[in-house]
PDB file of N, CA and C in Angstrom:
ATOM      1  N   UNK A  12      23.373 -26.066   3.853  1.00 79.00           N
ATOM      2  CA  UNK A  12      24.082 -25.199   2.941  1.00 79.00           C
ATOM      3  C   UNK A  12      23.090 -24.346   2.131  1.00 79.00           C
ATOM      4  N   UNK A  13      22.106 -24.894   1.509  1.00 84.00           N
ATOM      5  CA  UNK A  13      21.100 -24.034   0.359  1.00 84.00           C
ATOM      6  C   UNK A  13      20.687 -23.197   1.971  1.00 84.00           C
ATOM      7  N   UNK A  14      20.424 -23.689   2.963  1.00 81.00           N
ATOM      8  CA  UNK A  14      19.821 -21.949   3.883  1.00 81.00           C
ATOM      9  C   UNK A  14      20.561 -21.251   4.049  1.00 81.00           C
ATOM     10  N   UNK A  15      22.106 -21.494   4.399  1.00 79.00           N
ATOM     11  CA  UNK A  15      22.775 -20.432   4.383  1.00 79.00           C
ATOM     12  C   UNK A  15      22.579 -19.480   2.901  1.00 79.00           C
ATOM     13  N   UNK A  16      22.856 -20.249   1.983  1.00 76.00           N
ATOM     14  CA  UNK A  16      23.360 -19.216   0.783  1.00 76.00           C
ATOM     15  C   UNK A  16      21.080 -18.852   0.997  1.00 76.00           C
ATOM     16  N   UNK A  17      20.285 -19.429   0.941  1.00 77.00           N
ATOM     17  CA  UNK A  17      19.120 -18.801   0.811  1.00 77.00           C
ATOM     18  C   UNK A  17      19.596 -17.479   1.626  1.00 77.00           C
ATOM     19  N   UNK A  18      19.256 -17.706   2.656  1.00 75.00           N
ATOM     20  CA  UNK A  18      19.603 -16.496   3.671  1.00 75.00           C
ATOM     21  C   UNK A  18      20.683 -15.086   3.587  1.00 75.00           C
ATOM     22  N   UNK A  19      21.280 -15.400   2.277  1.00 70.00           N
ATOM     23  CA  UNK A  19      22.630 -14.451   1.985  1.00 70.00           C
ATOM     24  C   UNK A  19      21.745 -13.648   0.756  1.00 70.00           C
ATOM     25  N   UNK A  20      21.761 -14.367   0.259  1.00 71.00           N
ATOM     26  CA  UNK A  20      20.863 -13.944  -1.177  1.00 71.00           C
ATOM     27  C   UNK A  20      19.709 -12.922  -1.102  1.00 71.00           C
ATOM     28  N   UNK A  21      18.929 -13.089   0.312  1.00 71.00           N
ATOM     29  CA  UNK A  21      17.643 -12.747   0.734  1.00 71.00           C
ATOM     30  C   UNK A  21      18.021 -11.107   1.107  1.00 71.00           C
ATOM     31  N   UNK A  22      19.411 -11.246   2.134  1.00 68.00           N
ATOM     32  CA  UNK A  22      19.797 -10.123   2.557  1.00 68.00           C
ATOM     33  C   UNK A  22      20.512  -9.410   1.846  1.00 68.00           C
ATOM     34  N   UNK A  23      21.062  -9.953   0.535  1.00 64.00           N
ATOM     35  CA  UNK A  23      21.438  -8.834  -0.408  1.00 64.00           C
ATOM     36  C   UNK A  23      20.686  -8.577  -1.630  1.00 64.00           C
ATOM     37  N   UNK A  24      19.652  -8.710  -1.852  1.00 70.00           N
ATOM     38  CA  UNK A  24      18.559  -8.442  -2.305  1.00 70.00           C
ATOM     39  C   UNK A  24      17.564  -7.825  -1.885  1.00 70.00           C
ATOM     40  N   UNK A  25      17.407  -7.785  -0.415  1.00 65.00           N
ATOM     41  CA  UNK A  25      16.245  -7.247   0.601  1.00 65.00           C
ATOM     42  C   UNK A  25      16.330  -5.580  -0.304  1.00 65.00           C
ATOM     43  N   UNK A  26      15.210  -4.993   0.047  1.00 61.00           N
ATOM     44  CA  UNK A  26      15.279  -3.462  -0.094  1.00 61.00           C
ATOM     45  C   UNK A  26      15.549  -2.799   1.009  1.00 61.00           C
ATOM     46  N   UNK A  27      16.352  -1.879   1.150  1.00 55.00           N
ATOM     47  CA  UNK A  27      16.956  -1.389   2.482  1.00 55.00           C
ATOM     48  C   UNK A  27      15.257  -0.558   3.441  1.00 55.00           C
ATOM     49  N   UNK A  28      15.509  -0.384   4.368  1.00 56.00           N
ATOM     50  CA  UNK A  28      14.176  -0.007   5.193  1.00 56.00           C
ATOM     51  C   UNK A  28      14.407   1.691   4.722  1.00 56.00           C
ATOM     52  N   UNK A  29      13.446   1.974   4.666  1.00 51.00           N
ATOM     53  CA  UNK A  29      13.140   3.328   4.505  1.00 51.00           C
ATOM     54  C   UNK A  29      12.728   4.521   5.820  1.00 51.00           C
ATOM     55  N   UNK A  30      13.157   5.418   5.696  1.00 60.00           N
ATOM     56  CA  UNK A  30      12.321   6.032   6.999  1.00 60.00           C
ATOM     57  C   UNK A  30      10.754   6.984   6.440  1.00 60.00           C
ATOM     58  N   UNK A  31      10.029   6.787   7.939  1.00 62.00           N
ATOM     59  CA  UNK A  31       9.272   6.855   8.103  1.00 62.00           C
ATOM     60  C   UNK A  31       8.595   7.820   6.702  1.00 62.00           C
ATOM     61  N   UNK A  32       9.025   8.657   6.645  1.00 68.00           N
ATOM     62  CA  UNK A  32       8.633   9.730   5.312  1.00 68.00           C
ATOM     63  C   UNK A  32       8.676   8.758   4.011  1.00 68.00           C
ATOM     64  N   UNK A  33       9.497   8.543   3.973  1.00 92.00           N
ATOM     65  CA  UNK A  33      10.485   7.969   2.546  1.00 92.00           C
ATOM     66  C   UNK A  33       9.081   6.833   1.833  1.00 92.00           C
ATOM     67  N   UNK A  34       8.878   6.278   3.605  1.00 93.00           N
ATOM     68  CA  UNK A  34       7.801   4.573   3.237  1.00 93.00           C
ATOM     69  C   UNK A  34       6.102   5.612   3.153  1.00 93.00           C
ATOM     70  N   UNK A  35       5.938   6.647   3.563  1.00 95.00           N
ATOM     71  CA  UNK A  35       4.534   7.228   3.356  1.00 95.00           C
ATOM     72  C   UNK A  35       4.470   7.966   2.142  1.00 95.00           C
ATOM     73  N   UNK A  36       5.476   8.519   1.165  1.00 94.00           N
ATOM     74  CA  UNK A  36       5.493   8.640  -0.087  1.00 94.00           C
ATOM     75  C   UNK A  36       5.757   7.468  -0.927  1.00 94.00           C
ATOM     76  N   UNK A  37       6.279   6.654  -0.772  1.00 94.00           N
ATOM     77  CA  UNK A  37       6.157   4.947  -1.562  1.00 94.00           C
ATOM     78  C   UNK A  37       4.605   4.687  -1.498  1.00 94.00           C
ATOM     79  N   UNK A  38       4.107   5.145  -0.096  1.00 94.00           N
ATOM     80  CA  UNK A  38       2.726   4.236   0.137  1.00 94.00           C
ATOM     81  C   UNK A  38       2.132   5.429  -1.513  1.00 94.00           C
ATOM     82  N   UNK A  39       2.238   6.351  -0.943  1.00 94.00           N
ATOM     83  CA  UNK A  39       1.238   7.507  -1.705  1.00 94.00           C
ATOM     84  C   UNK A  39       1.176   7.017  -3.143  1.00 94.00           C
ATOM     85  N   UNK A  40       2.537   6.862  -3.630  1.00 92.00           N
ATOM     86  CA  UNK A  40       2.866   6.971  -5.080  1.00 92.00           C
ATOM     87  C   UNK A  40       2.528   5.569  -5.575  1.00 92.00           C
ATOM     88  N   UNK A  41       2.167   4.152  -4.653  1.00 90.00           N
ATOM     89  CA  UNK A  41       1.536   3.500  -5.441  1.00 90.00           C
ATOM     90  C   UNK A  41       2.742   2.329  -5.387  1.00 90.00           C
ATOM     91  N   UNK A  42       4.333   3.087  -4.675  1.00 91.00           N
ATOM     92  CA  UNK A  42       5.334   1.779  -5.063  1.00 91.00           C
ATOM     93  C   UNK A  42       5.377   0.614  -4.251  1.00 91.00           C
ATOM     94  N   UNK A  43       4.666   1.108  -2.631  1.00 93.00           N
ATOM     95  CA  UNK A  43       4.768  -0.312  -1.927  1.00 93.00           C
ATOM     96  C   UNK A  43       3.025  -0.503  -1.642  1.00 93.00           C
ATOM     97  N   UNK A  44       2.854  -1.567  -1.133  1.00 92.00           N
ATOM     98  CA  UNK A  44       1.254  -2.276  -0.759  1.00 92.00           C
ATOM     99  C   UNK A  44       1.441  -1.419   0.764  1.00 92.00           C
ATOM    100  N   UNK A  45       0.475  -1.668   0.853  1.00 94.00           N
ATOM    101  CA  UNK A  45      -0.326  -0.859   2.148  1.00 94.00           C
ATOM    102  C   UNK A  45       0.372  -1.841   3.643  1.00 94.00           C
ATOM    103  N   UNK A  46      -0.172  -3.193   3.496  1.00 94.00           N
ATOM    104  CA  UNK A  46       0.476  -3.981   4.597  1.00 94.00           C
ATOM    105  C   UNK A  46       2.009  -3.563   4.655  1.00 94.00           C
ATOM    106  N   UNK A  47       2.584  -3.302   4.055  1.00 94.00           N
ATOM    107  CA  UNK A  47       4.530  -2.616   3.674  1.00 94.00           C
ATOM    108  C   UNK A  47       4.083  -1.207   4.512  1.00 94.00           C
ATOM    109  N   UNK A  48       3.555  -0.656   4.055  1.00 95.00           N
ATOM    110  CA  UNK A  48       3.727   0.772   4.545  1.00 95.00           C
ATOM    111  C   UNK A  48       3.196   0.952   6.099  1.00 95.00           C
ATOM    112  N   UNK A  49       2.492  -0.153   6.336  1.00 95.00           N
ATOM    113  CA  UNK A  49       2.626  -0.221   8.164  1.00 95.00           C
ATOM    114  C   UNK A  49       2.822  -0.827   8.857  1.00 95.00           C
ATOM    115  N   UNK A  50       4.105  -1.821   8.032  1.00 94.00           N
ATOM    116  CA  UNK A  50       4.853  -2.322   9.050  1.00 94.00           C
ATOM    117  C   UNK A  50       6.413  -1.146   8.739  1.00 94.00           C
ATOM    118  N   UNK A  51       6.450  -0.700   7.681  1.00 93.00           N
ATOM    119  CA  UNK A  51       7.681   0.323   7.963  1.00 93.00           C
ATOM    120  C   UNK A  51       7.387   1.926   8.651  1.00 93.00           C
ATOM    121  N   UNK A  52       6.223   2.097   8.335  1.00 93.00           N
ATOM    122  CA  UNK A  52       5.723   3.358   9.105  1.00 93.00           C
ATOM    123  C   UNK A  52       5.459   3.208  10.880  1.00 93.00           C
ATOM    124  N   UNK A  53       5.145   1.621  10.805  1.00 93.00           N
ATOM    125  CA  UNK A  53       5.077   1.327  12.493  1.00 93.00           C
ATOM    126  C   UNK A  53       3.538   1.468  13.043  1.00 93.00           C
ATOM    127  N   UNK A  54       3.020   1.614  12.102  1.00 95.00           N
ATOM    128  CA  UNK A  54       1.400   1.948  12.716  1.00 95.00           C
ATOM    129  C   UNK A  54       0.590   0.734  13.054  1.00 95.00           C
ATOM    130  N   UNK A  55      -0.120   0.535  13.656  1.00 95.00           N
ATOM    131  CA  UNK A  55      -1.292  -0.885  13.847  1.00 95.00           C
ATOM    132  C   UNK A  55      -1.846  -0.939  12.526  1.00 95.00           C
ATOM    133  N   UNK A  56      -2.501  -0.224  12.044  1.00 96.00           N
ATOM    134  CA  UNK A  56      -3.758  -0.039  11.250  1.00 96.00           C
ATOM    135  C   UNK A  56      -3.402   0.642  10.464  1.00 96.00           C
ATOM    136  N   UNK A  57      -4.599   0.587   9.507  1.00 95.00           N
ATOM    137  CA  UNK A  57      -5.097   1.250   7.748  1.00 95.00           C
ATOM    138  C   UNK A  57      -5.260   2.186   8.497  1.00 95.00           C
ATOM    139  N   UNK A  58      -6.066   2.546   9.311  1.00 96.00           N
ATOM    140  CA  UNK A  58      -6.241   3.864   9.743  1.00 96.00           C
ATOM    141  C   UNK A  58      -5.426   4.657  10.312  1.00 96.00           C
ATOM    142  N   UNK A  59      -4.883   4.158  10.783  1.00 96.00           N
ATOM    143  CA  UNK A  59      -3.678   5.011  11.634  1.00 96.00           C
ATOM    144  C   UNK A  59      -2.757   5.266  10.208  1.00 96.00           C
ATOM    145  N   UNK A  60      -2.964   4.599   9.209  1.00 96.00           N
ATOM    146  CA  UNK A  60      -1.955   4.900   8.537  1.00 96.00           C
ATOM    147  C   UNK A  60      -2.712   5.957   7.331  1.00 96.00           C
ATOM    148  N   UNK A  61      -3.785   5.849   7.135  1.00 95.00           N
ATOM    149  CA  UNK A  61      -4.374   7.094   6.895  1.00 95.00           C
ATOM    150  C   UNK A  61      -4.268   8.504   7.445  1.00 95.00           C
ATOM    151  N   UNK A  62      -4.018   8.186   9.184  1.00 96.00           N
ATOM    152  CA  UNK A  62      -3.601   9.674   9.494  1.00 96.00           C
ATOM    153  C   UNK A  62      -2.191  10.330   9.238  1.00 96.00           C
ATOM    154  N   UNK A  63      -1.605   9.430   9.062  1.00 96.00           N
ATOM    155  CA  UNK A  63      -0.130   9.473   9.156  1.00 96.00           C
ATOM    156  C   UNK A  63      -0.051   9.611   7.886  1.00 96.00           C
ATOM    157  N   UNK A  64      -0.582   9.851   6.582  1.00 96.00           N
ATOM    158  CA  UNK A  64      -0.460  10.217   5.505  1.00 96.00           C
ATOM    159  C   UNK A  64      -1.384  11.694   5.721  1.00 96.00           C
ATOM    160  N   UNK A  65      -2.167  11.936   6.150  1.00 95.00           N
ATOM    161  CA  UNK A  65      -3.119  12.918   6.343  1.00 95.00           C
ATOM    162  C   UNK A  65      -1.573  14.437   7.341  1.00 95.00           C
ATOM    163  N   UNK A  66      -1.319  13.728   7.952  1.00 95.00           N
ATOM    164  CA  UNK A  66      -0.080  14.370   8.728  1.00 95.00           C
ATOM    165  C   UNK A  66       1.212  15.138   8.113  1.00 95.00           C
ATOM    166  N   UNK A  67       1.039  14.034   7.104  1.00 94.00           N
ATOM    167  CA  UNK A  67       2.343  14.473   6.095  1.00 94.00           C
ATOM    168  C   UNK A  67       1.855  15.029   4.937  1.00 94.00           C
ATOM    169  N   UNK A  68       0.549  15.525   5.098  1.00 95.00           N
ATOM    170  CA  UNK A  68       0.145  16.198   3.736  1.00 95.00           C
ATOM    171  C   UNK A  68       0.056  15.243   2.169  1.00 95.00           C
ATOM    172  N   UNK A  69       0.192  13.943   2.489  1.00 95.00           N
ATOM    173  CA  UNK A  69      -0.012  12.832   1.293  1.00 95.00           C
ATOM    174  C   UNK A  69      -1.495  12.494   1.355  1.00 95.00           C
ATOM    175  N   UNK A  70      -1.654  11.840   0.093  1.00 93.00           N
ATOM    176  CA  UNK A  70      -3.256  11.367   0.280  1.00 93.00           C
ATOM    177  C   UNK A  70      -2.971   9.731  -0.358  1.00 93.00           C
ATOM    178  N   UNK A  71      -3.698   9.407  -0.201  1.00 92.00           N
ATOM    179  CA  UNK A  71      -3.677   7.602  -0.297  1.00 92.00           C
ATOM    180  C   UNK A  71      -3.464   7.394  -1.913  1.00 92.00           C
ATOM    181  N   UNK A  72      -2.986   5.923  -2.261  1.00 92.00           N
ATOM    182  CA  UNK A  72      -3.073   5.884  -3.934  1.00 92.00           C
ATOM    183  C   UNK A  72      -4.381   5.781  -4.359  1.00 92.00           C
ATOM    184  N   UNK A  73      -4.196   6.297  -6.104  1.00 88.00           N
ATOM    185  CA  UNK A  73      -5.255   6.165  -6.653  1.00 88.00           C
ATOM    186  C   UNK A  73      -5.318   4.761  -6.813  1.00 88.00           C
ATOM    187  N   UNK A  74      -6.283   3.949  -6.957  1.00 86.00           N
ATOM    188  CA  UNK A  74      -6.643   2.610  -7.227  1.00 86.00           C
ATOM    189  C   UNK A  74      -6.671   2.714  -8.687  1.00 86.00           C
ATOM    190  N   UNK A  75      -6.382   1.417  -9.515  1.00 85.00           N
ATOM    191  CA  UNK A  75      -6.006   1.241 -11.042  1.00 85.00           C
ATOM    192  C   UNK A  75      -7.650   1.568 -11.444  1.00 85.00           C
ATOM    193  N   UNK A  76      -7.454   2.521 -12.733  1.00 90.00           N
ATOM    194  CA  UNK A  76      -8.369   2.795 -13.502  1.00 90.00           C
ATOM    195  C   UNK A  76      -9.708   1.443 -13.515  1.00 90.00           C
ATOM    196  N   UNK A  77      -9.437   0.130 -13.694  1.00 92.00           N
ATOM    197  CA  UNK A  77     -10.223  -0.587 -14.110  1.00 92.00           C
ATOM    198  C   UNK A  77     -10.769  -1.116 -12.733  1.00 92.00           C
ATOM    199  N   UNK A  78     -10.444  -1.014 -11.874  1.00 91.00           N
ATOM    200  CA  UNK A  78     -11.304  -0.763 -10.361  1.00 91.00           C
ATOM    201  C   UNK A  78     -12.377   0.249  -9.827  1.00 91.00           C
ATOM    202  N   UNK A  79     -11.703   1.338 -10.300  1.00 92.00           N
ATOM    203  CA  UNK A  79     -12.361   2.307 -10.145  1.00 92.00           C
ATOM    204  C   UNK A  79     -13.848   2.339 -11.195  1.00 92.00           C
ATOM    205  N   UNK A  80     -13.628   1.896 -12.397  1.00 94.00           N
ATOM    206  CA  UNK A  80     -15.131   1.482 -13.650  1.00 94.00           C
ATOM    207  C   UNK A  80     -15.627   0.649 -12.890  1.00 94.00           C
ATOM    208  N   UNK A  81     -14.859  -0.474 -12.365  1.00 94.00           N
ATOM    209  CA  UNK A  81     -16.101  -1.568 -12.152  1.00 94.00           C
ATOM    210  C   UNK A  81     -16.794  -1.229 -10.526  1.00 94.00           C
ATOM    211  N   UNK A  82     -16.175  -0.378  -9.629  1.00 94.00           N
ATOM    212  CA  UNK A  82     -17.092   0.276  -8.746  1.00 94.00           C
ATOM    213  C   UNK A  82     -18.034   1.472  -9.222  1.00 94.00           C
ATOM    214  N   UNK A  83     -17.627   2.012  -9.912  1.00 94.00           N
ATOM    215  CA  UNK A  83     -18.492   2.829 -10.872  1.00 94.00           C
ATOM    216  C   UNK A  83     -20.152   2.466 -11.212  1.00 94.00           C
ATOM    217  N   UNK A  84     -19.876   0.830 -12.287  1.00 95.00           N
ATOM    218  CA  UNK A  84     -20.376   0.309 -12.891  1.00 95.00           C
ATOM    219  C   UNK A  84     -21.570  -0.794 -11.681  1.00 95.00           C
ATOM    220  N   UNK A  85     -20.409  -0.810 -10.513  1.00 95.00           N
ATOM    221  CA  UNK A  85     -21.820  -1.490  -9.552  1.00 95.00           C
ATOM    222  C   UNK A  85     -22.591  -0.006  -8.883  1.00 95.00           C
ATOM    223  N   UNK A  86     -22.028   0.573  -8.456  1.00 95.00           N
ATOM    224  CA  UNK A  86     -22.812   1.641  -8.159  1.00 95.00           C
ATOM    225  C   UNK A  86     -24.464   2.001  -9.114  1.00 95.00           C
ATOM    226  N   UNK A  87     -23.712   1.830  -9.927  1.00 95.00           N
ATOM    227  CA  UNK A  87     -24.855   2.292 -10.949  1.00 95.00           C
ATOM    228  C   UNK A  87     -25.865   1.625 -11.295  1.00 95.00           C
ATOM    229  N   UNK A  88     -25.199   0.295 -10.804  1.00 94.00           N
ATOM    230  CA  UNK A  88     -26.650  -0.669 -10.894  1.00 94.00           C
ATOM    231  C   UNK A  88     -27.706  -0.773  -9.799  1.00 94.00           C
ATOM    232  N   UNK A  89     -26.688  -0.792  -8.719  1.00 94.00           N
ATOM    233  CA  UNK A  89     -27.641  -0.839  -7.474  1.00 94.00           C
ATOM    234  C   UNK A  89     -28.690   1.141  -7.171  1.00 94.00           C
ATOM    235  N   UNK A  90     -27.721   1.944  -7.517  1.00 95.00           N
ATOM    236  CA  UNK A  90     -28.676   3.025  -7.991  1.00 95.00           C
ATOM    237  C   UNK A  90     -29.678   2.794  -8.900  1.00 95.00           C
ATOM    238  N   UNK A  91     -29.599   2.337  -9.898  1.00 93.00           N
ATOM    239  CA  UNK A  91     -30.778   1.929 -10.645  1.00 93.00           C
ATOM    240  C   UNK A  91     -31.762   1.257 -10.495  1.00 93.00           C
ATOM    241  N   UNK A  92     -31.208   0.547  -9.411  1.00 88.00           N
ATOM    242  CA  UNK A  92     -32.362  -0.971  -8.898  1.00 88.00           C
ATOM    243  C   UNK A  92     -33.133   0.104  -7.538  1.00 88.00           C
ATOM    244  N   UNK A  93     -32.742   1.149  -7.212  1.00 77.00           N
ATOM    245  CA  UNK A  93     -33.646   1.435  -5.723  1.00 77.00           C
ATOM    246  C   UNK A  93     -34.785   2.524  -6.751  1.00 77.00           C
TER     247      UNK A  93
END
């Protein structure tokens, strides 16, 4: 009984599938993870799914501000150290 109702619950809660466009502007804008955007876009790969944003005139998300400092911040060390 709890799998049935699990299983009911799951499917009316699921987020409906998106098409192909719909899931490469989600990817862009940051709303779904990357593994999401190629299994709904259908692609093998990060890369393939790079072109397929490259195709549609999208460019990949920005990564959160405090990722971007702390690659910053190693960069700068290992520049400093050569």
């Amino acid at each position: 009984m709890t799998a049935i109702v699990r299983s009911h619950l799951e499917a009316v809660t699921a987020e409906p599938e998106q098409p192909m466009e719909n899931a490469l502007e989600a990817y862009a804008s940051g709303i779904i993870r990357r593994d999401e955007a190629i299994r709904r876009v259908g692609v093998r790969d990060y890369a393939s799914l790079l072109v397929a944003l490259g195709d549609a005139g999208l460019s990949p998300p920005r990564p959160p501000e405090h990722q971007i400092e702390n690659e910053a911040t190693t960069f700068a060390r290992i520049w400093a150290s050569t």
